[in-house]
CSV table of C-alpha atoms in Angstrom, one decimal:
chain,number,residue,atom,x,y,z
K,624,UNK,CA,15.4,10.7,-7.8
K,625,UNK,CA,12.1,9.9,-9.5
K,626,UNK,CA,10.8,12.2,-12.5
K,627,UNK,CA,9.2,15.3,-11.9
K,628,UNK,CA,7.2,15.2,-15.5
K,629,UNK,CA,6.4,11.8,-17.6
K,630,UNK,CA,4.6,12.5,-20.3
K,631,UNK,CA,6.4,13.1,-23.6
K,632,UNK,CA,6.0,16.7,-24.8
K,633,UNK,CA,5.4,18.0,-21.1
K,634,UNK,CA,7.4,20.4,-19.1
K,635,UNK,CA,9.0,18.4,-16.4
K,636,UNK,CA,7.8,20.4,-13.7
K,637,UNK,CA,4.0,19.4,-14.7
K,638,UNK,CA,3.6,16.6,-13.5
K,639,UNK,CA,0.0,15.1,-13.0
K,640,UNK,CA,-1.5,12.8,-10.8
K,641,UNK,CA,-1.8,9.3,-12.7
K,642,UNK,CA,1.4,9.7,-14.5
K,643,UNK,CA,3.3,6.8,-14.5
K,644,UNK,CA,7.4,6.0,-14.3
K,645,UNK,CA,8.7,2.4,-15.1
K,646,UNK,CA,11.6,1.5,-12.8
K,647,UNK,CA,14.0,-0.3,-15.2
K,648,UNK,CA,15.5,-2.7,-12.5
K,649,UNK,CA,12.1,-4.2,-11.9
K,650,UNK,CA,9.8,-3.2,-14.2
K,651,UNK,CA,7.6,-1.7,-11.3
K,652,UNK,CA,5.3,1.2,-12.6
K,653,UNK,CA,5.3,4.4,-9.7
K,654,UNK,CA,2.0,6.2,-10.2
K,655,UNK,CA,2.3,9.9,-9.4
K,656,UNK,CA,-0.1,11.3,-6.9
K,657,UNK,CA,-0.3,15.0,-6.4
K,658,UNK,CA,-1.1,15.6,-2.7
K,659,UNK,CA,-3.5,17.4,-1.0
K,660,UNK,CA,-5.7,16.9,2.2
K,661,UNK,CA,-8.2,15.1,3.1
K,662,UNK,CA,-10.6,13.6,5.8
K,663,UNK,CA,-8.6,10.2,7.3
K,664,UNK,CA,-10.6,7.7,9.2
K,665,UNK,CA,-13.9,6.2,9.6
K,666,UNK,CA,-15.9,8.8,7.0
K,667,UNK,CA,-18.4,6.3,6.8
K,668,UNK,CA,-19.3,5.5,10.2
K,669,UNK,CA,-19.5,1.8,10.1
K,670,UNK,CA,-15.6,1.4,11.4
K,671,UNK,CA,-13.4,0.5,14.5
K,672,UNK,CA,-12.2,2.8,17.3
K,673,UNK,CA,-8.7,2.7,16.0
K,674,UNK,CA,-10.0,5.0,13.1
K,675,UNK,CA,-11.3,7.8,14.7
K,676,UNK,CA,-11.7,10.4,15.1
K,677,UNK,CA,-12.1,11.7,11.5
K,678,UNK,CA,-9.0,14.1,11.3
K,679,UNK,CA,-8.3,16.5,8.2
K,680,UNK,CA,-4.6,15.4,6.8
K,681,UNK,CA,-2.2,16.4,4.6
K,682,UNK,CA,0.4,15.1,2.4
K,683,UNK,CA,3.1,16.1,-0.2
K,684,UNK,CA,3.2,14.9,-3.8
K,685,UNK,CA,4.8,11.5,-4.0
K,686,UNK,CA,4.7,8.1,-6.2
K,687,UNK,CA,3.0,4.7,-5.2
K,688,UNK,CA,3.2,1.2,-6.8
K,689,UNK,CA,0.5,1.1,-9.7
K,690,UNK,CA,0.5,-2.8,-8.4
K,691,UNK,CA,1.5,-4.7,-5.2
K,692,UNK,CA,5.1,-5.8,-5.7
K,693,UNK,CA,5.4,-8.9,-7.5
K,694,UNK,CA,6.7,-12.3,-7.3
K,695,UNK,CA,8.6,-12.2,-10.3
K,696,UNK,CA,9.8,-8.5,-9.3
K,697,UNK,CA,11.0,-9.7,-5.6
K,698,UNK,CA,12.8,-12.7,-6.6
K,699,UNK,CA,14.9,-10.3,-9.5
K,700,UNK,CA,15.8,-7.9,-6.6
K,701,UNK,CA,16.3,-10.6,-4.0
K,702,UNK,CA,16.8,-13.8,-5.8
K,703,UNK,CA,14.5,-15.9,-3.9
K,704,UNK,CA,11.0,-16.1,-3.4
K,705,UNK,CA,9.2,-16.4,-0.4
K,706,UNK,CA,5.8,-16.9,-1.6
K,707,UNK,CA,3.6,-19.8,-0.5
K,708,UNK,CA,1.9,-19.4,-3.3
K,709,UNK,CA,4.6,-19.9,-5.9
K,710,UNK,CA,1.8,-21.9,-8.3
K,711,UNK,CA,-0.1,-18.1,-8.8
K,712,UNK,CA,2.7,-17.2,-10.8
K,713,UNK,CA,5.5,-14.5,-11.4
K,714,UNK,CA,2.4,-11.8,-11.5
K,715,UNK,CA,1.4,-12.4,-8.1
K,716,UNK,CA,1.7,-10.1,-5.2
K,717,UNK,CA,4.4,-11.8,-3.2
K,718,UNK,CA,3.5,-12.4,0.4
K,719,UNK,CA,5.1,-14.0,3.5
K,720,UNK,CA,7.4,-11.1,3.7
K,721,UNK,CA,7.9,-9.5,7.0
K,722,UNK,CA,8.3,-5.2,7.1
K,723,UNK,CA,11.7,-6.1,8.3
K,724,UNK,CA,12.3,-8.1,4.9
K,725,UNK,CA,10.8,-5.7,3.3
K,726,UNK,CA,14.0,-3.6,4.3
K,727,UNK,CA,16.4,-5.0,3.0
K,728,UNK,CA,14.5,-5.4,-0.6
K,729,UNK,CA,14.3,-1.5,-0.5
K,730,UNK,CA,17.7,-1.1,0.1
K,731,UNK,CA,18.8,-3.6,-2.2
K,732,UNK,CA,16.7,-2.2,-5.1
K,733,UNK,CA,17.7,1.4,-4.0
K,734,UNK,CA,21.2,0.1,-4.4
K,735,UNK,CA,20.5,-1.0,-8.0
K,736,UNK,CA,18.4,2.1,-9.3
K,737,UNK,CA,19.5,4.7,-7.8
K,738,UNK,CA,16.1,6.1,-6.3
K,739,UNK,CA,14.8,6.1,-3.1
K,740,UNK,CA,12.2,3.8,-3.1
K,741,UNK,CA,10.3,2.7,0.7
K,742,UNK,CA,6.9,2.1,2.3
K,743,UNK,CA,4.1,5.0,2.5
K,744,UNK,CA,2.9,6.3,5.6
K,745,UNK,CA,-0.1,5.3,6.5
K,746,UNK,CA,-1.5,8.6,5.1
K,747,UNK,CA,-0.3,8.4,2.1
K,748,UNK,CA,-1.9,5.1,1.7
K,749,UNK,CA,-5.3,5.7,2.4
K,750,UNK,CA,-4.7,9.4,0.0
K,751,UNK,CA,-4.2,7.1,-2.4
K,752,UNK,CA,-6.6,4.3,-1.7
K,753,UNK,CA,-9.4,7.2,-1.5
K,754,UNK,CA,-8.6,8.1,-5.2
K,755,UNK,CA,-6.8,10.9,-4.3
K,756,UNK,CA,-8.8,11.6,-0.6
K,757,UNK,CA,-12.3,10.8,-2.1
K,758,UNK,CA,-15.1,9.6,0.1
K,759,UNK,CA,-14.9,6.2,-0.8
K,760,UNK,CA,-15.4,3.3,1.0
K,761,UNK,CA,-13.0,0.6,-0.7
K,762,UNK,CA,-10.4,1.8,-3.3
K,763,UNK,CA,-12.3,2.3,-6.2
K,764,UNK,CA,-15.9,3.3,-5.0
K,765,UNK,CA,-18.4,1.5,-3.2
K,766,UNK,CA,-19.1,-1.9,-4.8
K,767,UNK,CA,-16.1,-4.6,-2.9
K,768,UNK,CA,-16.8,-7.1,-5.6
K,769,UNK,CA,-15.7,-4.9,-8.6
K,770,UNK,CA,-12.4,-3.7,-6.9
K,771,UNK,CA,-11.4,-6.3,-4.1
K,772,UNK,CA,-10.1,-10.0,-3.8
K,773,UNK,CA,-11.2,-10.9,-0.7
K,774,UNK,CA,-13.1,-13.7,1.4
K,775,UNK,CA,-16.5,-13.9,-0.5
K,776,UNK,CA,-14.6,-14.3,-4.0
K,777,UNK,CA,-10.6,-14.6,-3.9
K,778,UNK,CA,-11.1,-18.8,-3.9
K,779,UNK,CA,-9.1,-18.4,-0.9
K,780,UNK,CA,-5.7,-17.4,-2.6
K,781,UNK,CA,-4.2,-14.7,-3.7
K,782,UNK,CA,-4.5,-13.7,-7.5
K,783,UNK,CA,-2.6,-12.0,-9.8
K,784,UNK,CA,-2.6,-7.9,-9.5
K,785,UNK,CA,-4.4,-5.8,-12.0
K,786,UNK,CA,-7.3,-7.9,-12.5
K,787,UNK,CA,-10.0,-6.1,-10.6
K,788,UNK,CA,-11.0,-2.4,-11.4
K,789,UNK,CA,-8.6,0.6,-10.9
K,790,UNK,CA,-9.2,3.3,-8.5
K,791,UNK,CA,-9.5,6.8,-9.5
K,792,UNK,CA,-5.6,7.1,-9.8
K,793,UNK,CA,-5.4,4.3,-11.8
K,794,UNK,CA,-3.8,2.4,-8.7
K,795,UNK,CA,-5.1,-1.8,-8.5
K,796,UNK,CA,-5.7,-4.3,-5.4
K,797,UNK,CA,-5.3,-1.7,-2.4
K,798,UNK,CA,-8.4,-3.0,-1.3
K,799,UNK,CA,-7.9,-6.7,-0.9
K,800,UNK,CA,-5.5,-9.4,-2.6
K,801,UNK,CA,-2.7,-9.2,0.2
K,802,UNK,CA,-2.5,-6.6,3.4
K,803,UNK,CA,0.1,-4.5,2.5
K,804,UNK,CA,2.7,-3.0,4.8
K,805,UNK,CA,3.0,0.9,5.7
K,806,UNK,CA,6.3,2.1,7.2
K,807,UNK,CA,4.7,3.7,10.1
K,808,UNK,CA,4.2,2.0,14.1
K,809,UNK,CA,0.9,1.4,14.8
K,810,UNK,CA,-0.4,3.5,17.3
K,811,UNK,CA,-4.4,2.3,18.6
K,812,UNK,CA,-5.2,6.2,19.3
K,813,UNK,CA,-2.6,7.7,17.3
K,814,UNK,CA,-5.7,9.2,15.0
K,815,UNK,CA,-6.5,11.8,18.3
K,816,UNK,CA,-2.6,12.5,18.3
K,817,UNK,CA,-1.6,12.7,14.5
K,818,UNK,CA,0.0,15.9,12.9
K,819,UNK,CA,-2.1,17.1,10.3
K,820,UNK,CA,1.3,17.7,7.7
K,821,UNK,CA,2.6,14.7,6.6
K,822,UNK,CA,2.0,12.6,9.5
K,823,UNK,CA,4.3,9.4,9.9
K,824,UNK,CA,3.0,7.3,13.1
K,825,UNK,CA,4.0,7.1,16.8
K,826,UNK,CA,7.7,7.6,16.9
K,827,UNK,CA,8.2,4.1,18.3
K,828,UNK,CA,6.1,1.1,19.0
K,829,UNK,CA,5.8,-2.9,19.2
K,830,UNK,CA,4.1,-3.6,15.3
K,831,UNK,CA,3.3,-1.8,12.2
K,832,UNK,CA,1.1,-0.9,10.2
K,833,UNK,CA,-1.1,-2.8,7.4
K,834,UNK,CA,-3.7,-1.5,5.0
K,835,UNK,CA,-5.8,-2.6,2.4
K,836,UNK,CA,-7.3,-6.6,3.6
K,837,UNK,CA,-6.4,-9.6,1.7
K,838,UNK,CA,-8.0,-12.8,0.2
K,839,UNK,CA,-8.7,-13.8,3.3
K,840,UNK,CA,-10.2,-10.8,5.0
K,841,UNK,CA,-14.3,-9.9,5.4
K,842,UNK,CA,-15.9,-6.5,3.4
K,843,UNK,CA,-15.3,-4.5,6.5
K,844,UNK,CA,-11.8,-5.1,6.8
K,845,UNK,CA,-11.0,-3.8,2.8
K,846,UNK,CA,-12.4,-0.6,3.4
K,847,UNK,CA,-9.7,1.8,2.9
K,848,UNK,CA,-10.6,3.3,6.7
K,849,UNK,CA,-9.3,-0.1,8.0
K,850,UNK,CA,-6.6,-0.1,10.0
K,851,UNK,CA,-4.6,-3.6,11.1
K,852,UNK,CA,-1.0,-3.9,12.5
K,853,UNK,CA,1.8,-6.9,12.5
K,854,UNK,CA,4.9,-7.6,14.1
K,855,UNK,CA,7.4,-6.8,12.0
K,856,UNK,CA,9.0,-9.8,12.1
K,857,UNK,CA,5.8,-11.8,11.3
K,858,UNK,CA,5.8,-13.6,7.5
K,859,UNK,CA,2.1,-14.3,7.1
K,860,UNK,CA,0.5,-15.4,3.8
K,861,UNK,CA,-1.8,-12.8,3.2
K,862,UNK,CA,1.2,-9.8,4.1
K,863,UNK,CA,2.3,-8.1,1.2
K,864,UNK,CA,3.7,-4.1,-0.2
K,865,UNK,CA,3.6,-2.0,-2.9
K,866,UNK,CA,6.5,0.7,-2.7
K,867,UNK,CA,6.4,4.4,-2.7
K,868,UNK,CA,8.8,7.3,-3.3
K,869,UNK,CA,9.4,10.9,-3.4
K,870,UNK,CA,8.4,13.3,-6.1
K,871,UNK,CA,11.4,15.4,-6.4
């Protein structure tokens, strides 16, 4: 299982929100996130139907990728690599993977280290994206430019991760760069529905759930209220991850 305590010199059980743990089969860094509640949804007013209504939530303490998963991290795990676009380099979010691929990458790589690595919930994801369940409009605070890759600056490609600003966990590119896959079924009114404890989606449905916008996406759609879903069979260039995982 993942660490409860990172920091040399700490009591194990003290664990604080921006710690990080380095898996050593990838090299991915797990930033830990304490949980809490928070207001989900459209807090800012200027959103879709499919994010309200504003709902208190709750979630547990768990880890989530400091980065989107890598090119150069799936193809160690996998030993291929899907991208289309290879020419962005080993420090590139890979994309064109589908959630079902995604699968069998978790399983693999949960083979090989031991931990039990998977997707947030959709909750978890935005926790995060908010900083921690701020009031913040894209994952970082309120300026797109300084924290995003998307239409109006990415070039039209993806770019490597960790070159815009951090969020207030020290988490980079969950607005913008590629959408990024949640485990749970997208559900259009699942928001008047949702458990407030650790909510995990609709217990079936037709497509998933996506967060965060990509290079290709407008403003409004790398708010961290925005809500998109996918087939998840569908490899799309702009649908990427980044992993999360328990805090035991």
């Amino acid at each position: 299982d993942f660490p409860r305590g990172l920091r040399a010199g700490v009591d194990w059980e003290l664990a604080t929100t921006g710690d990080v743990f380095t898996d050593s089969a990838t090299g991915m860094q797990m930033v830990f996130v304490k949980g809490g509640c928070y207001q989900m949804g459209d807090t800012f007013g200027d959103g879709y139907a499919n994010e309200k209504p504003v709902h208190e939530v709750c979630v547990n303490d768990f880890y989530i990728g400091k980065y989107e998963v890598t090119q150069g991290q799936w193809q160690r795990i996998m030993g291929n690599n899907p991208s289309y676009y290879k020419n962005c380099g080993d420090n590139c979010p890979v994309e064109q993977v589908s959630w079902n691929d995604i699968q069998q990458f978790i399983q693999r790589l949960n083979n090989q280290s031991g931990k039990q690595y998977r997707l947030p919930t959709e909750a978890e994801w935005e926790y995060a994206a908010r900083s921690g369940g701020k009031s913040e409009k894209y994952a970082g605070g309120n300026d797109v430019d300084a924290v995003a890759w998307y239409d109006g600056n990415s070039g039209r490609e993806t770019h490597p991760v960790g070159q815009k600003q951090p969020n207030g966990l020290g988490l980079y590119d969950m607005s913008g760069n590629v959408w990024e896959w949640c485990s749970d079924w997208y559900g259009e009114k699942y928001y008047g529905q949702s458990f407030r404890d650790n909510p995990d989606g609709p217990s079936s449905g037709s497509y998933r759930v996506l967060r965060g916008g990509s290079w290709y996406t407008k403003p409004r759609y790398v708010r961290v209220a925005s809500r998109y879903w996918g087939n998840p069979e569908s490899r799309l260039i702009y649908y990427g991850f980044r992993l999360a995982g328990p805090a035991q």
